[in-house]
Amino acid sequence: MSEIKLSAQVRDTFGKGSARQARRDALVPAVIYGHGTEPKHVNVEAHGLQLALRTANVLISLDIAGGGTELVIPKAVQKHPLKRSISHVDFLIVKKGEKVTVDVAIVTEGDLAAGNNMLETLQNTISVEAEATNIPTEVTVSIAGLEAGATITAADLVLPAGTTLAVEGDIAVLQVVAPQGEEPAAEGSEA
């Protein structure tokens, strides 16, 4: 995964008023932390950040005016409940070669075996540990030909090279269920 470059500026005022002013100026308040460093409070360009966060677990190179460059991943994103615009972001500092634990989307491919069987998704994402500069965007699972009663666990997932599970392998991820039959008529009922 390539890194996205965004510009940021150090924030020296805090509180609700300064955060609102930053948002009016098309900036998003953010905090950068990790690796035992003091948290850095910054404002990041809103439009570029909105586009970058369309990709899950995106690797961002923040060019901080007067503060150098930090390689980060988004750890927590707060959005406005109605406007859905980004209100605040917590960034975690990462280093090249370092392993991080992230949630990756599970995507299915193929068709179930003949019949009216249904696929029940028990987990939409799975926690994996991967190198910070090589985080997979998704994990693909083949469901081709699965019959009713089949279950795919976390251990059954085929992960990209250099990626390991960060959860127990016996967690059920997907299962195939047979359709519910019609309810039998109640015995002894009158017409």
mmCIF file of C-alpha atoms in Angstrom:
data_model
loop_
_atom_site.group_PDB
_atom_site.id
_atom_site.type_symbol
_atom_site.label_atom_id
_atom_site.label_comp_id
_atom_site.label_asym_id
_atom_site.label_seq_id
_atom_site.Cartn_x
_atom_site.Cartn_y
_atom_site.Cartn_z
ATOM 1 C CA MET A 1 0.000 0.000 0.000
ATOM 2 C CA SER A 2 1.431 3.371 -0.924
ATOM 3 C CA GLU A 3 1.342 6.251 1.476
ATOM 4 C CA ILE A 4 -0.740 9.373 0.966
ATOM 5 C CA LYS A 5 0.904 12.712 1.658
ATOM 6 C CA LEU A 6 -1.109 15.363 3.536
ATOM 7 C CA SER A 7 -0.113 18.691 4.996
ATOM 8 C CA ALA A 8 -0.762 19.644 8.610
ATOM 9 C CA GLN A 9 0.004 22.504 10.955
ATOM 10 C CA VAL A 10 0.734 22.461 14.650
ATOM 11 C CA ARG A 11 -2.253 23.461 16.774
ATOM 12 C CA ASP A 12 -1.514 25.646 19.788
ATOM 13 C CA THR A 13 -5.062 26.510 20.848
ATOM 14 C CA PHE A 14 -7.442 23.951 22.271
ATOM 15 C CA GLY A 15 -11.089 23.615 23.148
ATOM 16 C CA LYS A 16 -14.422 23.684 21.415
ATOM 17 C CA GLY A 17 -14.042 27.214 20.013
ATOM 18 C CA SER A 18 -10.685 26.602 18.350
ATOM 19 C CA ALA A 19 -11.884 23.257 16.948
ATOM 20 C CA ARG A 20 -14.931 24.949 15.404
ATOM 21 C CA GLN A 21 -12.730 27.667 13.927
ATOM 22 C CA ALA A 22 -10.438 25.033 12.407
ATOM 23 C CA ARG A 23 -13.424 23.281 10.796
ATOM 24 C CA ARG A 24 -14.638 26.620 9.371
ATOM 25 C CA ASP A 25 -11.155 27.037 7.857
ATOM 26 C CA ALA A 26 -11.474 23.587 6.141
ATOM 27 C CA LEU A 27 -9.168 21.883 8.658
ATOM 28 C CA VAL A 28 -9.714 18.866 10.895
ATOM 29 C CA PRO A 29 -8.312 18.817 14.453
ATOM 30 C CA ALA A 30 -6.169 15.740 15.074
ATOM 31 C CA VAL A 31 -3.810 14.196 17.617
ATOM 32 C CA ILE A 32 -0.674 12.224 16.731
ATOM 33 C CA TYR A 33 0.609 9.787 19.371
ATOM 34 C CA GLY A 34 2.663 6.637 19.758
ATOM 35 C CA HIS A 35 6.187 5.310 20.286
ATOM 36 C CA GLY A 36 6.419 6.955 23.701
ATOM 37 C CA THR A 37 6.372 10.483 22.292
ATOM 38 C CA GLU A 38 4.354 13.377 23.613
ATOM 39 C CA PRO A 39 1.043 13.766 21.748
ATOM 40 C CA LYS A 40 1.159 16.339 18.948
ATOM 41 C CA HIS A 41 -1.962 18.395 18.305
ATOM 42 C CA VAL A 42 -2.351 19.349 14.646
ATOM 43 C CA ASN A 43 -4.875 20.577 12.099
ATOM 44 C CA VAL A 44 -5.040 18.569 8.856
ATOM 45 C CA GLU A 45 -6.499 19.692 5.521
ATOM 46 C CA ALA A 46 -10.100 18.429 5.535
ATOM 47 C CA HIS A 47 -10.662 17.565 1.867
ATOM 48 C CA GLY A 48 -7.456 15.565 1.442
ATOM 49 C CA LEU A 49 -8.114 13.725 4.714
ATOM 50 C CA GLN A 50 -11.695 12.903 3.667
ATOM 51 C CA LEU A 51 -10.399 11.382 0.413
ATOM 52 C CA ALA A 52 -7.601 9.487 2.169
ATOM 53 C CA LEU A 53 -9.945 7.937 4.741
ATOM 54 C CA ARG A 54 -12.016 6.303 1.993
ATOM 55 C CA THR A 55 -9.371 3.567 2.106
ATOM 56 C CA ALA A 56 -9.443 1.486 5.272
ATOM 57 C CA ASN A 57 -6.174 1.443 7.258
ATOM 58 C CA VAL A 58 -4.604 4.038 4.966
ATOM 59 C CA LEU A 59 -0.950 4.917 5.511
ATOM 60 C CA ILE A 60 -0.553 8.704 5.686
ATOM 61 C CA SER A 61 2.615 10.765 5.567
ATOM 62 C CA LEU A 62 1.817 13.979 7.463
ATOM 63 C CA ASP A 63 4.029 16.915 6.500
ATOM 64 C CA ILE A 64 3.767 19.105 9.602
ATOM 65 C CA ALA A 65 4.660 22.746 8.979
ATOM 66 C CA GLY A 66 7.720 23.419 11.133
ATOM 67 C CA GLY A 67 7.504 19.966 12.731
ATOM 68 C CA GLY A 68 8.898 17.463 10.227
ATOM 69 C CA THR A 69 7.129 14.463 8.748
ATOM 70 C CA GLU A 70 5.279 11.657 10.546
ATOM 71 C CA LEU A 71 4.166 8.320 9.092
ATOM 72 C CA VAL A 72 0.763 7.537 10.663
ATOM 73 C CA ILE A 73 -2.365 5.401 10.370
ATOM 74 C CA PRO A 74 -5.824 6.543 11.544
ATOM 75 C CA LYS A 75 -6.769 4.882 14.823
ATOM 76 C CA ALA A 76 -10.042 6.669 15.657
ATOM 77 C CA VAL A 77 -12.186 8.853 13.409
ATOM 78 C CA GLN A 78 -15.048 10.935 14.824
ATOM 79 C CA LYS A 79 -17.745 12.142 12.425
ATOM 80 C CA HIS A 80 -20.558 14.647 12.787
ATOM 81 C CA PRO A 81 -23.772 12.638 13.367
ATOM 82 C CA LEU A 82 -25.823 14.457 10.720
ATOM 83 C CA LYS A 83 -23.377 15.965 8.237
ATOM 84 C CA ARG A 84 -21.077 12.910 8.304
ATOM 85 C CA SER A 85 -18.087 15.253 8.012
ATOM 86 C CA ILE A 86 -14.937 14.411 9.962
ATOM 87 C CA SER A 87 -14.814 16.153 13.362
ATOM 88 C CA HIS A 88 -11.575 14.753 14.808
ATOM 89 C CA VAL A 89 -8.957 12.074 14.088
ATOM 90 C CA ASP A 90 -6.503 10.204 16.308
ATOM 91 C CA PHE A 91 -3.386 9.117 14.397
ATOM 92 C CA LEU A 92 -0.957 6.411 15.521
ATOM 93 C CA ILE A 93 2.724 6.857 14.594
ATOM 94 C CA VAL A 94 4.176 3.860 12.748
ATOM 95 C CA LYS A 95 7.672 3.054 11.542
ATOM 96 C CA LYS A 96 8.618 1.184 8.374
ATOM 97 C CA GLY A 97 9.036 -2.500 9.181
ATOM 98 C CA GLU A 98 6.918 -2.254 12.341
ATOM 99 C CA LYS A 99 3.955 -4.613 12.786
ATOM 100 C CA VAL A 100 0.536 -3.161 13.626
ATOM 101 C CA THR A 101 -2.804 -4.769 14.466
ATOM 102 C CA VAL A 102 -5.676 -3.610 12.249
ATOM 103 C CA ASP A 103 -9.144 -4.766 11.187
ATOM 104 C CA VAL A 104 -9.376 -5.861 7.549
ATOM 105 C CA ALA A 105 -12.599 -6.355 5.550
ATOM 106 C CA ILE A 106 -13.670 -9.896 4.614
ATOM 107 C CA VAL A 107 -14.873 -10.245 0.999
ATOM 108 C CA THR A 108 -16.530 -13.353 -0.458
ATOM 109 C CA GLU A 109 -16.223 -14.678 -3.996
ATOM 110 C CA GLY A 110 -17.982 -17.499 -5.820
ATOM 111 C CA ASP A 111 -21.453 -19.032 -5.549
ATOM 112 C CA LEU A 112 -22.888 -21.438 -3.014
ATOM 113 C CA ALA A 113 -23.854 -24.974 -4.026
ATOM 114 C CA ALA A 114 -27.180 -25.434 -5.822
ATOM 115 C CA GLY A 115 -30.251 -24.909 -3.683
ATOM 116 C CA ASN A 116 -31.739 -22.073 -1.699
ATOM 117 C CA ASN A 117 -28.956 -22.007 0.883
ATOM 118 C CA MET A 118 -28.053 -18.650 2.382
ATOM 119 C CA LEU A 119 -24.720 -17.252 3.467
ATOM 120 C CA GLU A 120 -24.693 -15.816 6.976
ATOM 121 C CA THR A 121 -21.896 -13.338 7.668
ATOM 122 C CA LEU A 122 -20.828 -13.534 11.303
ATOM 123 C CA GLN A 123 -17.773 -11.245 11.015
ATOM 124 C CA ASN A 124 -17.444 -8.379 8.493
ATOM 125 C CA THR A 125 -13.817 -7.748 9.465
ATOM 126 C CA ILE A 126 -10.978 -9.743 10.968
ATOM 127 C CA SER A 127 -8.109 -8.467 13.144
ATOM 128 C CA VAL A 128 -4.718 -9.160 11.621
ATOM 129 C CA GLU A 129 -1.144 -8.199 12.361
ATOM 130 C CA ALA A 130 0.796 -6.871 9.377
ATOM 131 C CA GLU A 131 3.735 -4.639 8.564
ATOM 132 C CA ALA A 132 2.636 -0.999 8.703
ATOM 133 C CA THR A 133 3.719 -0.328 5.122
ATOM 134 C CA ASN A 134 2.077 -3.494 3.764
ATOM 135 C CA ILE A 135 -1.419 -3.632 5.297
ATOM 136 C CA PRO A 136 -3.850 -5.668 3.157
ATOM 137 C CA THR A 137 -7.027 -3.867 2.081
ATOM 138 C CA GLU A 138 -9.175 -7.015 2.310
ATOM 139 C CA VAL A 139 -9.129 -10.777 2.822
ATOM 140 C CA THR A 140 -10.918 -12.764 0.103
ATOM 141 C CA VAL A 141 -12.778 -15.994 0.940
ATOM 142 C CA SER A 142 -14.037 -18.457 -1.666
ATOM 143 C CA ILE A 143 -17.524 -19.793 -0.897
ATOM 144 C CA ALA A 144 -17.806 -21.731 -4.170
ATOM 145 C CA GLY A 145 -19.740 -24.972 -3.767
ATOM 146 C CA LEU A 146 -20.298 -24.755 -0.008
ATOM 147 C CA GLU A 147 -23.273 -26.746 1.264
ATOM 148 C CA ALA A 148 -25.669 -26.011 4.148
ATOM 149 C CA GLY A 149 -23.958 -26.473 7.499
ATOM 150 C CA ALA A 150 -20.497 -25.417 6.266
ATOM 151 C CA THR A 151 -18.642 -22.967 8.486
ATOM 152 C CA ILE A 152 -15.536 -20.949 7.665
ATOM 153 C CA THR A 153 -13.402 -20.037 10.678
ATOM 154 C CA ALA A 154 -10.651 -17.441 11.022
ATOM 155 C CA ALA A 155 -8.041 -20.214 10.676
ATOM 156 C CA ASP A 156 -9.517 -21.117 7.252
ATOM 157 C CA LEU A 157 -8.804 -17.644 5.833
ATOM 158 C CA VAL A 158 -5.938 -17.360 3.366
ATOM 159 C CA LEU A 159 -3.958 -14.311 4.468
ATOM 160 C CA PRO A 160 -1.452 -12.394 2.325
ATOM 161 C CA ALA A 161 2.257 -13.060 2.899
ATOM 162 C CA GLY A 162 3.597 -11.389 6.041
ATOM 163 C CA THR A 163 0.139 -11.160 7.637
ATOM 164 C CA THR A 164 -0.950 -13.190 10.675
ATOM 165 C CA LEU A 165 -4.208 -13.515 12.604
ATOM 166 C CA ALA A 166 -4.557 -11.356 15.713
ATOM 167 C CA VAL A 167 -7.573 -13.369 16.950
ATOM 168 C CA GLU A 168 -8.245 -16.979 17.875
ATOM 169 C CA GLY A 169 -8.421 -19.302 14.849
ATOM 170 C CA ASP A 170 -11.664 -20.996 15.946
ATOM 171 C CA ILE A 171 -13.811 -17.852 15.590
ATOM 172 C CA ALA A 172 -16.589 -18.477 13.036
ATOM 173 C CA VAL A 173 -16.508 -15.947 10.199
ATOM 174 C CA LEU A 174 -19.119 -17.243 7.728
ATOM 175 C CA GLN A 175 -21.624 -20.081 7.713
ATOM 176 C CA VAL A 176 -24.009 -21.535 5.170
ATOM 177 C CA VAL A 177 -27.555 -22.125 6.411
ATOM 178 C CA ALA A 178 -30.489 -23.922 4.845
ATOM 179 C CA PRO A 179 -33.648 -21.886 4.272
ATOM 180 C CA GLN A 180 -36.298 -22.085 6.956
ATOM 181 C CA GLY A 181 -39.146 -24.462 6.014
ATOM 182 C CA GLU A 182 -42.778 -23.572 6.312
ATOM 183 C CA GLU A 183 -44.168 -23.801 9.803
ATOM 184 C CA PRO A 184 -46.260 -26.945 10.294
ATOM 185 C CA ALA A 185 -49.931 -26.339 10.985
ATOM 186 C CA ALA A 186 -50.844 -26.478 14.660
ATOM 187 C CA GLU A 187 -52.362 -29.826 15.561
ATOM 188 C CA GLY A 188 -55.945 -29.919 16.718
ATOM 189 C CA SER A 189 -56.864 -26.538 15.319
ATOM 190 C CA GLU A 190 -60.370 -26.120 13.955
ATOM 191 C CA ALA A 191 -61.107 -24.776 10.514
#
